[in-house]
PDB file of C-alpha atoms and ligand atoms in Angstrom:
ATOM      1  CA  MET A   1      16.264  -6.288   2.119  1.00 85.00           C
ATOM      2  CA  LEU A   2      13.848  -8.012   4.142  1.00 91.00           C
ATOM      3  CA  ASP A   3      14.656 -12.044   3.965  1.00 90.00           C
ATOM      4  CA  SER A   4      10.986 -12.721   4.652  1.00 95.00           C
ATOM      5  CA  CYS A   5       9.993 -10.562   1.630  1.00 98.00           C
ATOM      6  CA  ILE A   6       9.811 -12.377  -1.711  1.00 98.00           C
ATOM      7  CA  PHE A   7       9.657  -9.158  -3.809  1.00 98.00           C
ATOM      8  CA  CYS A   8      12.686  -8.352  -1.842  1.00 98.00           C
ATOM      9  CA  LYS A   9      14.240 -11.095  -3.296  1.00 98.00           C
ATOM     10  CA  ILE A  10      13.157 -11.069  -7.049  1.00 98.00           C
ATOM     11  CA  ALA A  11      13.813  -7.205  -7.187  1.00 98.00           C
ATOM     12  CA  ASN A  12      17.276  -8.015  -5.772  1.00 97.00           C
ATOM     13  CA  GLY A  13      17.813 -10.669  -7.986  1.00 96.00           C
ATOM     14  CA  ALA A  14      18.110 -13.717  -5.712  1.00 96.00           C
ATOM     15  CA  ILE A  15      14.663 -15.372  -7.319  1.00 96.00           C
ATOM     16  CA  PRO A  16      14.748 -15.090 -11.083  1.00 97.00           C
ATOM     17  CA  SER A  17      11.823 -13.730 -12.881  1.00 98.00           C
ATOM     18  CA  LYS A  18      10.721 -12.338 -16.278  1.00 98.00           C
ATOM     19  CA  THR A  19      12.545  -8.760 -16.038  1.00 98.00           C
ATOM     20  CA  ILE A  20      11.994  -6.130 -18.553  1.00 98.00           C
ATOM     21  CA  TYR A  21      13.612  -3.101 -16.704  1.00 98.00           C
ATOM     22  CA  GLU A  22      16.113  -2.877 -14.312  1.00 98.00           C
ATOM     23  CA  ASP A  23      18.048   0.626 -13.306  1.00 98.00           C
ATOM     24  CA  GLU A  24      19.872   0.964  -9.400  1.00 98.00           C
ATOM     25  CA  ASP A  25      16.473   1.639  -8.137  1.00 98.00           C
ATOM     26  CA  PHE A  26      14.076  -0.532  -9.592  1.00 98.00           C
ATOM     27  CA  ARG A  27      12.805  -4.102 -11.475  1.00 98.00           C
ATOM     28  CA  VAL A  28       9.987  -4.116 -13.371  1.00 98.00           C
ATOM     29  CA  ILE A  29       8.892  -7.637 -13.863  1.00 98.00           C
ATOM     30  CA  LEU A  30       6.261  -9.539 -15.858  1.00 98.00           C
ATOM     31  CA  ASP A  31       3.340 -10.538 -13.187  1.00 98.00           C
ATOM     32  CA  LEU A  32       2.929 -14.778 -12.758  1.00 98.00           C
ATOM     33  CA  GLY A  33      -0.904 -14.263 -12.554  1.00 97.00           C
ATOM     34  CA  PRO A  34      -1.276 -11.633 -15.424  1.00 98.00           C
ATOM     35  CA  ALA A  35      -4.698  -9.729 -16.142  1.00 98.00           C
ATOM     36  CA  THR A  36      -4.033  -9.235 -19.531  1.00 98.00           C
ATOM     37  CA  LYS A  37      -0.948  -9.629 -21.955  1.00 98.00           C
ATOM     38  CA  GLY A  38       1.945  -7.792 -20.301  1.00 98.00           C
ATOM     39  CA  HIS A  39       0.922  -7.254 -17.097  1.00 98.00           C
ATOM     40  CA  ALA A  40       3.563  -5.955 -14.822  1.00 98.00           C
ATOM     41  CA  LEU A  41       5.121  -4.977 -11.706  1.00 98.00           C
ATOM     42  CA  ILE A  42       7.187  -2.218 -10.884  1.00 98.00           C
ATOM     43  CA  LEU A  43       9.175  -3.352  -7.942  1.00 98.00           C
ATOM     44  CA  PRO A  44      11.740  -0.741  -6.109  1.00 98.00           C
ATOM     45  CA  LYS A  45      14.857  -2.572  -4.646  1.00 98.00           C
ATOM     46  CA  GLU A  46      14.451  -1.091  -1.552  1.00 98.00           C
ATOM     47  CA  HIS A  47      11.998  -2.380   1.062  1.00 98.00           C
ATOM     48  CA  SER A  48       8.778  -0.605   1.529  1.00 98.00           C
ATOM     49  CA  ALA A  49       5.827  -2.371   2.494  1.00 98.00           C
ATOM     50  CA  ASN A  50       3.583   0.304   1.353  1.00 98.00           C
ATOM     51  CA  LEU A  51       2.674   3.817  -0.162  1.00 98.00           C
ATOM     52  CA  TYR A  52       2.767   5.470   3.398  1.00 98.00           C
ATOM     53  CA  GLU A  53       6.272   3.662   4.134  1.00 98.00           C
ATOM     54  CA  LEU A  54       7.535   4.614   0.330  1.00 98.00           C
ATOM     55  CA  PRO A  55      10.578   7.265   0.744  1.00 98.00           C
ATOM     56  CA  ASP A  56       9.330  10.642  -1.423  1.00 98.00           C
ATOM     57  CA  GLU A  57      12.361  10.394  -3.250  1.00 98.00           C
ATOM     58  CA  THR A  58      11.195   6.651  -4.735  1.00 98.00           C
ATOM     59  CA  ALA A  59       7.644   7.961  -4.732  1.00 98.00           C
ATOM     60  CA  SER A  60       8.693  10.656  -6.995  1.00 97.00           C
ATOM     61  CA  LYS A  61      10.776   8.207  -9.503  1.00 98.00           C
ATOM     62  CA  VAL A  62       8.181   5.708  -9.847  1.00 98.00           C
ATOM     63  CA  MET A  63       5.546   7.202 -11.644  1.00 98.00           C
ATOM     64  CA  VAL A  64       8.381   8.571 -14.172  1.00 98.00           C
ATOM     65  CA  LEU A  65       9.314   5.032 -14.547  1.00 98.00           C
ATOM     66  CA  ALA A  66       5.340   4.088 -14.796  1.00 98.00           C
ATOM     67  CA  LYS A  67       5.243   6.669 -17.735  1.00 98.00           C
ATOM     68  CA  LYS A  68       8.602   5.373 -19.472  1.00 98.00           C
ATOM     69  CA  MET A  69       7.097   1.434 -19.151  1.00 98.00           C
ATOM     70  CA  ALA A  70       3.714   2.305 -20.252  1.00 98.00           C
ATOM     71  CA  THR A  71       4.739   4.272 -23.641  1.00 98.00           C
ATOM     72  CA  LYS A  72       6.870   1.583 -24.471  1.00 98.00           C
ATOM     73  CA  MET A  73       4.675  -1.298 -23.551  1.00 98.00           C
ATOM     74  CA  THR A  74       1.937   0.442 -25.800  1.00 98.00           C
ATOM     75  CA  GLU A  75       4.049   0.671 -28.579  1.00 98.00           C
ATOM     76  CA  LYS A  76       5.465  -2.841 -28.470  1.00 98.00           C
ATOM     77  CA  LEU A  77       2.336  -4.676 -27.458  1.00 98.00           C
ATOM     78  CA  SER A  78      -0.136  -2.540 -29.096  1.00 98.00           C
ATOM     79  CA  CYS A  79      -2.527  -2.216 -26.589  1.00 98.00           C
ATOM     80  CA  ASP A  80      -5.417   0.006 -26.740  1.00 98.00           C
ATOM     81  CA  GLY A  81      -5.269   1.435 -23.195  1.00 97.00           C
ATOM     82  CA  PHE A  82      -3.355   1.265 -19.907  1.00 97.00           C
ATOM     83  CA  ASN A  83      -4.441   0.813 -16.221  1.00 97.00           C
ATOM     84  CA  ILE A  84      -1.877   1.924 -13.291  1.00 97.00           C
ATOM     85  CA  VAL A  85      -3.168   0.140 -10.161  1.00 97.00           C
ATOM     86  CA  GLN A  86      -1.430   0.135  -6.764  1.00 98.00           C
ATOM     87  CA  ASN A  87      -3.138  -1.356  -3.444  1.00 97.00           C
ATOM     88  CA  ASN A  88      -2.078  -0.520  -0.011  1.00 98.00           C
ATOM     89  CA  GLY A  89      -3.395  -2.832   2.806  1.00 98.00           C
ATOM     90  CA  GLU A  90      -5.316  -6.097   2.473  1.00 97.00           C
ATOM     91  CA  VAL A  91      -8.550  -4.826   2.634  1.00 96.00           C
ATOM     92  CA  ALA A  92      -7.643  -2.462  -0.604  1.00 96.00           C
ATOM     93  CA  GLY A  93      -6.564  -5.798  -2.287  1.00 95.00           C
ATOM     94  CA  GLN A  94      -2.791  -6.040  -1.530  1.00 97.00           C
ATOM     95  CA  THR A  95      -1.300  -9.503  -1.138  1.00 98.00           C
ATOM     96  CA  VAL A  96       2.307  -8.949  -1.075  1.00 98.00           C
ATOM     97  CA  MET A  97       3.358  -6.718   1.429  1.00 98.00           C
ATOM     98  CA  HIS A  98       6.366  -5.002  -0.669  1.00 98.00           C
ATOM     99  CA  TYR A  99       5.215  -1.828  -2.172  1.00 98.00           C
ATOM    100  CA  HIS A 100       4.770  -2.396  -6.191  1.00 98.00           C
ATOM    101  CA  LEU A 101       3.188  -0.701  -8.631  1.00 98.00           C
ATOM    102  CA  HIS A 102       1.220  -2.767 -11.500  1.00 98.00           C
ATOM    103  CA  LEU A 103       1.456  -1.937 -15.022  1.00 98.00           C
ATOM    104  CA  ILE A 104      -1.657  -3.355 -17.016  1.00 98.00           C
ATOM    105  CA  PRO A 105      -1.777  -2.937 -20.224  1.00 98.00           C
ATOM    106  CA  ARG A 106      -5.633  -3.201 -21.772  1.00 98.00           C
ATOM    107  CA  TYR A 107      -7.385  -4.678 -24.864  1.00 98.00           C
ATOM    108  CA  GLN A 108     -10.328  -4.122 -26.903  1.00 97.00           C
ATOM    109  CA  ASP A 109     -12.695  -6.726 -25.526  1.00 96.00           C
ATOM    110  CA  ASP A 110     -10.128  -8.442 -23.037  1.00 97.00           C
ATOM    111  CA  GLY A 111     -12.986  -9.225 -20.831  1.00 96.00           C
ATOM    112  CA  GLN A 112     -11.580  -7.783 -17.576  1.00 96.00           C
ATOM    113  CA  LYS A 113     -12.834  -4.976 -15.042  1.00 90.00           C
ATOM    114  CA  ILE A 114     -10.539  -3.022 -13.126  1.00 87.00           C
ATOM    115  CA  LEU A 115     -13.950  -0.794 -11.839  1.00 83.00           C
ATOM    116  CA  TRP A 116     -15.730   0.659  -8.656  1.00 90.00           C
ATOM    117  CA  LYS A 117     -18.938   0.458  -8.385  1.00 93.00           C
ATOM    118  CA  PRO A 118     -20.118   4.417  -7.856  1.00 95.00           C
ATOM    119  CA  THR A 119     -22.421   5.292  -4.698  1.00 97.00           C
ATOM    120  CA  GLU A 120     -24.556   7.948  -4.246  1.00 98.00           C
ATOM    121  CA  VAL A 121     -23.779  10.718  -1.790  1.00 98.00           C
ATOM    122  CA  SER A 122     -25.258  14.389  -1.104  1.00 98.00           C
ATOM    123  CA  GLN A 123     -23.549  17.522  -0.965  1.00 98.00           C
ATOM    124  CA  GLU A 124     -23.894  17.392   2.402  1.00 98.00           C
ATOM    125  CA  GLU A 125     -21.670  14.505   2.944  1.00 98.00           C
ATOM    126  CA  LEU A 126     -19.662  15.331   0.380  1.00 98.00           C
ATOM    127  CA  GLU A 127     -18.785  19.100   2.663  1.00 98.00           C
ATOM    128  CA  GLN A 128     -18.063  16.857   5.563  1.00 98.00           C
ATOM    129  CA  VAL A 129     -15.838  14.432   4.274  1.00 98.00           C
ATOM    130  CA  LYS A 130     -14.018  17.124   2.563  1.00 98.00           C
ATOM    131  CA  ASN A 131     -13.710  19.350   5.674  1.00 98.00           C
ATOM    132  CA  SER A 132     -12.891  15.647   7.585  1.00 98.00           C
ATOM    133  CA  ILE A 133      -9.436  15.514   4.682  1.00 98.00           C
ATOM    134  CA  ILE A 134      -8.564  19.295   4.548  1.00 98.00           C
TER     135      ILE A 134
HETATM  136  P1  LIG B   1      -1.435  -7.007  -4.957  1.00 96.54           P
HETATM  137  O1  LIG B   1      -2.667  -7.962  -5.081  1.00 96.54           O
HETATM  138  O2  LIG B   1      -0.277  -7.318  -3.824  1.00 96.54           O
HETATM  139  O3  LIG B   1      -1.463  -5.546  -5.516  1.00 96.54           O
HETATM  140  O4  LIG B   1      -0.677  -7.578  -6.039  1.00 96.54           O
HETATM  141  C1  LIG B   1       0.748  -9.158  -6.184  1.00 96.54           C
HETATM  142  C2  LIG B   1       0.663  -9.218  -7.625  1.00 96.54           C
HETATM  143  O5  LIG B   1       1.818 -10.247  -7.279  1.00 96.54           O
HETATM  144  C3  LIG B   1      -0.386 -10.131  -8.145  1.00 96.54           C
HETATM  145  O6  LIG B   1      -0.664  -9.711  -9.172  1.00 96.54           O
HETATM  146  C4  LIG B   1       0.194 -11.647  -8.197  1.00 96.54           C
HETATM  147  O7  LIG B   1      -0.113 -11.999  -9.385  1.00 96.54           O
HETATM  148  C5  LIG B   1       1.770 -11.175  -8.373  1.00 96.54           C
HETATM  149  N1  LIG B   1       2.421 -12.244  -8.039  1.00 96.54           N
HETATM  150  C6  LIG B   1       2.804 -12.891  -6.506  1.00 96.54           C
HETATM  151  N2  LIG B   1       4.079 -13.511  -6.125  1.00 96.54           N
HETATM  152  C7  LIG B   1       4.611 -13.256  -7.241  1.00 96.54           C
HETATM  153  C8  LIG B   1       5.592 -14.101  -7.869  1.00 96.54           C
HETATM  154  O8  LIG B   1       6.207 -14.462  -7.232  1.00 96.54           O
HETATM  155  N3  LIG B   1       6.413 -13.206  -9.011  1.00 96.54           N
HETATM  156  C9  LIG B   1       5.494 -12.556  -9.972  1.00 96.54           C
HETATM  157  N4  LIG B   1       6.176 -12.460 -11.000  1.00 96.54           N
HETATM  158  N5  LIG B   1       4.472 -12.397  -9.303  1.00 96.54           N
HETATM  159  C10 LIG B   1       4.243 -12.515  -8.298  1.00 96.54           C
HETATM  160 ZN1  LIG B   2      10.447  -6.277   0.031  1.00 96.54          ZN
END
């Protein structure tokens, strides 16, 4: 646990939160600035700044938990859809540097947008990008 990290403190119970699930590895809390009703965050109890630092074992457990939470929340909140969002780095919108996964219930006409603006790309550019990654 990092003394300087607010999510370490929340995940480990040193700061109170609206907890909707807890086990030995994770705490799931309601977001204080919710995009929609029920917006929650999965916090690993062990500190990792982001996805790059996340241990494989935690990474493999987190999506199983996300599925479980999304299923339960969809039933309990009667939402119409669901976004799973996870930001890494300031440029990608990360504001708290302790890995967390957003669980965002979506409702018809909720007025939120979690979208990007599509751009155009040629087959040559796609080929180049493909070759730079593989
Ligand atoms: P990020 O932008 O890093 O992906 O997401 C950080 C999220 O944490 C934001 O949605 C913000 O509302 C939420 N948040 C920041 N500080 C606190 C806090 O102290 N408690 C809770 N419950 N949520 C927080
Ligand atoms: Zn932390």
